[in-house]
Coordinates of C-alpha atoms and ligand atoms in Angstrom, one line a residue:
M1 CA 81.3 98.6 83.3
K2 CA 81.0 102.4 85.1
R3 CA 83.5 104.9 82.8
V4 CA 86.2 106.8 84.6
F5 CA 87.8 110.1 83.3
S6 CA 91.4 111.2 84.2
G7 CA 93.8 113.8 82.5
A8 CA 96.8 115.3 82.8
R9 CA 98.7 118.0 81.3
P10 CA 101.7 117.9 78.9
T11 CA 104.0 120.4 80.6
G12 CA 107.0 118.5 80.6
K13 CA 108.7 115.0 81.0
Q14 CA 107.1 112.7 83.4
H15 CA 108.9 111.5 86.3
I16 CA 108.9 108.6 88.7
G17 CA 106.3 110.8 91.3
N18 CA 103.8 110.5 88.1
Y19 CA 104.5 107.0 87.8
L20 CA 103.9 105.7 91.2
G21 CA 100.9 108.0 91.9
A22 CA 99.1 108.6 88.7
I23 CA 100.4 106.2 86.0
Q24 CA 100.2 102.9 88.1
N25 CA 96.6 103.7 89.1
Y26 CA 95.6 104.4 85.9
V27 CA 96.7 100.8 84.7
K28 CA 94.9 99.3 87.5
L29 CA 91.9 100.9 87.1
Q30 CA 91.2 99.4 83.6
N31 CA 90.4 96.2 85.4
D32 CA 87.4 97.5 86.8
Y33 CA 86.4 100.4 84.7
E34 CA 85.9 101.7 81.5
C35 CA 88.6 104.1 81.5
V36 CA 89.0 107.4 79.3
Y37 CA 92.2 108.9 79.4
C38 CA 93.5 112.1 77.9
V39 CA 96.3 114.3 77.6
V40 CA 94.8 117.6 78.2
D41 CA 96.9 119.7 76.1
V42 CA 94.7 122.8 76.0
H43 CA 94.9 122.7 79.9
A44 CA 98.4 123.1 79.8
L45 CA 98.1 126.6 78.1
T46 CA 96.8 128.0 81.2
T47 CA 100.7 128.0 82.9
A48 CA 102.5 127.5 79.8
E49 CA 103.1 130.3 77.4
E50 CA 105.8 128.9 75.5
T51 CA 104.3 125.8 73.4
T52 CA 107.3 124.9 71.2
R53 CA 107.5 121.2 72.8
L54 CA 103.7 121.0 73.3
S55 CA 103.7 118.4 71.0
E56 CA 106.4 116.5 72.2
Y57 CA 105.3 116.3 75.3
T58 CA 102.0 115.4 74.7
I59 CA 103.7 112.3 72.7
D60 CA 106.0 112.1 75.3
M61 CA 102.8 111.6 78.2
A62 CA 101.2 109.1 75.6
L63 CA 104.4 106.8 75.4
D64 CA 104.6 107.2 79.2
W65 CA 101.2 105.8 79.2
L66 CA 101.6 102.9 76.6
A67 CA 104.6 101.7 78.2
A68 CA 103.4 101.4 81.8
G69 CA 100.7 99.2 80.5
I70 CA 97.9 101.3 79.5
D71 CA 96.0 99.3 77.1
P72 CA 94.4 101.2 74.3
T73 CA 92.0 98.3 73.2
R74 CA 90.2 98.2 76.6
S75 CA 90.7 102.2 77.6
I76 CA 90.4 105.3 75.3
V77 CA 93.4 107.1 74.8
F78 CA 93.5 110.8 73.3
V79 CA 94.8 114.3 72.9
Q80 CA 91.9 116.9 74.4
S81 CA 92.6 119.6 71.4
H82 CA 91.5 116.5 69.1
V83 CA 87.9 116.8 70.5
P84 CA 86.5 120.1 69.5
E85 CA 83.6 119.5 71.2
V86 CA 85.0 120.4 74.8
M87 CA 85.1 123.6 73.8
Q88 CA 81.8 123.9 73.1
L89 CA 80.8 122.7 76.3
Y90 CA 83.7 124.4 78.2
T91 CA 81.6 127.8 76.9
L92 CA 78.2 126.4 77.4
L93 CA 78.8 125.7 81.0
G94 CA 80.9 128.9 81.6
M95 CA 77.5 130.3 80.9
L96 CA 76.0 129.1 84.2
T97 CA 78.7 129.0 86.3
P98 CA 79.0 131.9 88.9
L99 CA 82.5 133.7 88.7
S100 CA 82.4 133.6 92.8
W101 CA 82.6 129.6 92.5
L102 CA 85.6 129.8 90.9
L103 CA 87.2 132.9 92.6
R104 CA 87.0 130.8 95.7
V105 CA 89.0 128.1 94.5
P106 CA 92.2 127.4 96.0
T107 CA 94.3 126.3 93.4
F108 CA 93.4 129.6 91.2
K109 CA 94.8 131.6 94.3
E110 CA 97.8 129.8 94.2
K111 CA 98.5 130.1 90.6
A112 CA 97.5 133.5 90.1
K113 CA 99.8 134.1 92.8
A114 CA 102.6 132.1 91.4
Q115 CA 102.4 133.6 87.8
P116 CA 101.2 137.3 88.4
Q117 CA 102.2 138.4 85.0
N118 CA 99.5 135.7 83.2
V119 CA 96.3 135.4 85.5
N120 CA 94.6 134.1 81.9
H121 CA 90.7 133.7 81.6
G122 CA 91.8 130.0 81.1
L123 CA 93.4 130.1 84.9
V124 CA 90.0 130.9 86.3
G125 CA 88.1 129.0 84.0
Y126 CA 90.0 125.7 84.7
P127 CA 87.4 124.1 86.8
I128 CA 84.9 124.5 84.1
L129 CA 87.1 123.0 81.1
Q130 CA 87.9 120.1 84.0
T131 CA 84.0 119.7 84.3
A132 CA 83.7 119.8 80.4
D133 CA 86.1 117.1 80.3
I134 CA 84.5 114.4 83.0
V135 CA 80.7 115.1 81.6
L136 CA 81.4 115.5 77.8
Y137 CA 82.2 111.6 78.2
K138 CA 79.5 110.9 80.7
A139 CA 82.2 109.6 83.0
E140 CA 80.7 108.8 86.5
I141 CA 83.9 108.1 88.6
V142 CA 86.7 110.2 88.9
P143 CA 90.5 109.2 90.4
V144 CA 91.4 111.8 92.7
G145 CA 93.7 112.8 95.7
E146 CA 92.6 114.3 98.9
D147 CA 93.7 117.9 97.7
Q148 CA 91.7 117.5 94.4
L149 CA 88.5 116.8 96.2
P150 CA 87.2 120.5 96.0
H151 CA 87.6 120.5 92.2
L152 CA 85.6 117.1 92.2
E153 CA 82.7 119.1 94.3
L154 CA 82.6 122.1 92.1
A155 CA 82.4 120.0 88.9
R156 CA 79.2 118.4 90.7
E157 CA 77.8 122.0 91.7
I158 CA 78.1 122.9 87.8
V159 CA 76.4 119.8 86.9
R160 CA 73.4 120.1 89.6
R161 CA 73.0 123.6 88.2
F162 CA 73.3 122.3 84.4
N163 CA 70.6 119.2 85.0
S164 CA 68.4 121.8 87.2
L165 CA 68.0 124.2 84.5
Y166 CA 68.0 122.1 81.3
G167 CA 67.0 118.6 82.2
E168 CA 69.1 115.2 83.9
I169 CA 71.6 115.3 81.0
F170 CA 74.9 114.4 82.8
P171 CA 75.6 111.8 85.9
E172 CA 77.0 113.9 89.1
P173 CA 80.4 112.1 88.6
S174 CA 82.0 110.8 91.8
A175 CA 85.1 110.9 93.2
K176 CA 87.7 107.2 93.8
L177 CA 89.4 108.7 96.7
T178 CA 93.2 107.4 95.9
D179 CA 96.0 107.5 97.9
F180 CA 98.5 108.9 95.3
P181 CA 102.1 108.7 97.0
I182 CA 103.7 111.6 97.7
V183 CA 107.2 111.4 96.0
M184 CA 109.9 113.3 97.7
G185 CA 112.2 115.3 95.1
L186 CA 115.9 114.8 95.2
D187 CA 116.5 117.9 96.9
G188 CA 114.8 116.5 100.0
S189 CA 112.7 119.2 100.6
Q190 CA 109.5 119.1 98.6
K191 CA 107.9 116.7 96.3
M192 CA 108.9 115.5 93.2
S193 CA 108.0 118.2 90.4
K194 CA 108.9 119.5 87.2
S195 CA 108.6 122.8 88.4
Y196 CA 111.5 122.2 91.2
G197 CA 113.8 120.6 88.8
N198 CA 114.2 117.9 91.4
T199 CA 113.1 114.7 89.5
I200 CA 114.0 111.2 87.8
D201 CA 112.5 111.4 84.8
L202 CA 110.8 108.5 83.5
D203 CA 112.7 108.3 79.7
S204 CA 116.1 108.5 81.8
S205 CA 118.9 105.9 81.2
D206 CA 120.2 103.5 84.1
E207 CA 123.0 105.9 84.2
E208 CA 121.5 109.5 84.1
T209 CA 119.5 107.9 87.2
R210 CA 122.6 106.8 89.3
V211 CA 124.0 110.4 88.6
K212 CA 120.8 111.8 89.7
V213 CA 120.8 109.4 93.3
M214 CA 124.3 109.7 93.8
N215 CA 123.7 113.8 93.9
A216 CA 120.3 113.7 96.1
V217 CA 120.3 115.0 98.8
T218 CA 120.4 113.0 102.3
D219 CA 120.1 113.6 106.0
P220 CA 121.8 117.0 106.6
A221 CA 123.2 116.2 110.2
R222 CA 125.0 112.8 108.9
R223 CA 128.3 114.6 107.9
L224 CA 130.9 111.7 108.3
R225 CA 130.3 108.1 107.4
S226 CA 130.6 107.1 111.5
D227 CA 127.7 109.5 112.2
P228 CA 124.3 107.8 113.3
G229 CA 121.6 108.4 110.1
H230 CA 117.9 109.7 110.8
P231 CA 116.0 107.7 108.1
A232 CA 112.9 109.4 108.9
V233 CA 114.2 112.8 108.0
C234 CA 116.2 111.3 104.8
N235 CA 114.4 111.5 101.3
V236 CA 116.8 109.1 99.9
F237 CA 115.2 106.8 102.6
K238 CA 111.6 107.8 101.6
L239 CA 112.5 106.9 97.9
H240 CA 113.8 103.5 99.1
G241 CA 110.1 103.1 101.1
H242 CA 108.7 103.1 97.0
F243 CA 111.2 100.8 95.7
S244 CA 113.0 98.9 98.3
Q245 CA 110.2 97.2 100.5
D246 CA 111.8 94.2 101.3
E247 CA 115.0 95.8 102.6
I248 CA 113.5 98.9 104.3
E249 CA 113.9 97.6 107.9
Q250 CA 117.5 96.7 107.2
L251 CA 118.3 99.8 105.8
K252 CA 116.7 101.5 108.6
S253 CA 118.6 99.7 110.9
D254 CA 121.5 100.3 109.5
C255 CA 121.5 103.9 108.9
I256 CA 120.4 104.4 112.5
A257 CA 123.8 102.4 113.4
A258 CA 126.0 104.0 110.9
H259 CA 126.5 100.2 109.4
I260 CA 125.6 101.9 106.1
G261 CA 127.2 105.1 104.5
C262 CA 124.9 107.2 102.2
V263 CA 127.2 106.1 99.2
D264 CA 126.3 102.6 99.4
C265 CA 122.6 103.3 100.3
K266 CA 122.3 105.5 97.0
K267 CA 123.9 102.6 95.3
K268 CA 121.2 100.1 96.5
L269 CA 118.8 103.0 95.5
T270 CA 119.7 103.3 92.0
Q271 CA 119.9 99.6 91.7
H272 CA 116.1 99.0 92.9
V273 CA 114.8 102.1 91.0
N274 CA 117.0 101.0 87.8
Q275 CA 115.9 97.5 88.3
S276 CA 111.9 98.6 89.0
L277 CA 111.9 100.6 85.6
T278 CA 113.8 98.5 83.8
P279 CA 110.3 96.8 81.8
F280 CA 108.6 100.2 81.6
R281 CA 112.0 101.0 79.9
E282 CA 112.3 98.4 77.6
R283 CA 108.8 99.0 76.5
R284 CA 109.0 102.6 75.9
K285 CA 112.5 102.4 73.9
E286 CA 110.3 99.5 71.7
L287 CA 107.5 102.1 71.3
V288 CA 109.8 105.1 70.6
Q289 CA 110.6 103.0 67.0
R290 CA 107.4 102.9 66.4
P291 CA 105.8 106.5 66.1
E292 CA 103.4 105.5 63.5
Y293 CA 101.4 103.4 66.2
V294 CA 101.5 105.8 68.7
L295 CA 100.0 108.5 66.7
D296 CA 97.4 105.5 65.4
V297 CA 96.5 105.1 68.7
L298 CA 95.5 108.7 69.7
S299 CA 93.8 109.0 66.4
D300 CA 91.8 106.1 66.9
G301 CA 91.4 107.6 70.8
A302 CA 90.1 110.8 69.3
R303 CA 87.9 108.8 67.3
R304 CA 86.1 106.7 70.0
A305 CA 86.2 109.9 72.2
R306 CA 84.5 112.0 69.6
L307 CA 81.7 109.3 69.2
I308 CA 80.4 109.9 72.4
A309 CA 81.1 113.4 72.5
V310 CA 78.9 114.4 69.5
K311 CA 76.2 112.8 70.9
T312 CA 76.3 114.4 74.4
M313 CA 76.3 117.6 72.6
Q314 CA 73.4 116.9 70.5
Q315 CA 71.5 116.2 73.8
V316 CA 73.4 119.3 75.5
D317 CA 72.0 121.5 72.2
A318 CA 68.3 120.3 72.4
A319 CA 68.2 120.3 76.1
I320 CA 69.2 123.9 76.1
G321 CA 66.7 124.8 72.9
F322 CA 69.5 126.0 70.2
L323 CA 67.5 126.3 66.8
H324 CA 68.2 123.1 65.2
I325 CA 68.9 122.7 61.4
R326 CA 70.4 120.0 59.4
D327 CA 73.6 120.5 58.0
A328 CA 74.4 123.8 59.4
V329 CA 78.0 125.0 58.4
Ligands
LIG1 S1 122.5 105.9 105.0 FE1 120.8 106.3 103.7 S2 119.2 106.8 104.9 FE2 120.6 107.2 106.0 S3 121.4 109.2 106.1 FE3 122.3 108.2 104.4 S4 121.0 107.8 102.5 FE4 119.8 108.5 104.0

């Protein structure tokens, strides 16, 4: 089976947008690929100056993945900082990546604008570390959304440059274009994101979910129960699209005809979100009771990832031509 690599930054609690997009896709990919899934905690430092909750978020991410169905006996699940070889490779790839390639990356420009007080070296070098993550494990496939294609193209350029300078060490990773659904946030104005505070967190209880949904913004033009609604502009309706597919047409016509009020519509959504997440939440609760198990999974994942990483770095060092001595300390 071809090897897939994907990573996610542990910068906060994960939410249903992450679940419907990346996490469910991770679970499916296990059927067709050898998957390597990494909690990229070093990448988190490019935007997070405050790290007091970094290890908590790292565990949270692993818990979410395992509860959703990522099987650590089939996939390698590990934490980026537990495999130090990635830092070596990051440094070496940085030596052959022209700065101009990095400065043109749209997300660098966006992030530099968003955090002018912290335009750090890691922010501009982000695509190099991302490339190192992928190629250290010789992954051939990277699941990406359309918006991430330029990043993968840059990774491919870096690989081509390395291979042309030092020999064919790395496979050029290919994109597995994935249709990640854009899940609207509860504020109705932008996509669900922890930075906007408009999320339903995956570890929320049924009651916490209910409170969040009941406070969600709906069609702003619908002021009275008797006003016809406009599902096309209502984010509650968009969320129904993910959780209430069997009833979606009925809900649409009931809304347009004002046969259903927003309160009842939100109650239905709450019920469907909670029903759909019940197996995940139960499994997650069980795992929370077994912290040693989760640490064991991450430790075994790091061990398996390092077996690949060490071998790759031996090939890289030899290809570049570093002086080799046995037992260097
Ligand atoms: S009835 Fe539902 S879909 Fe229609 S506006 Fe209200 S919340 Fe939105």
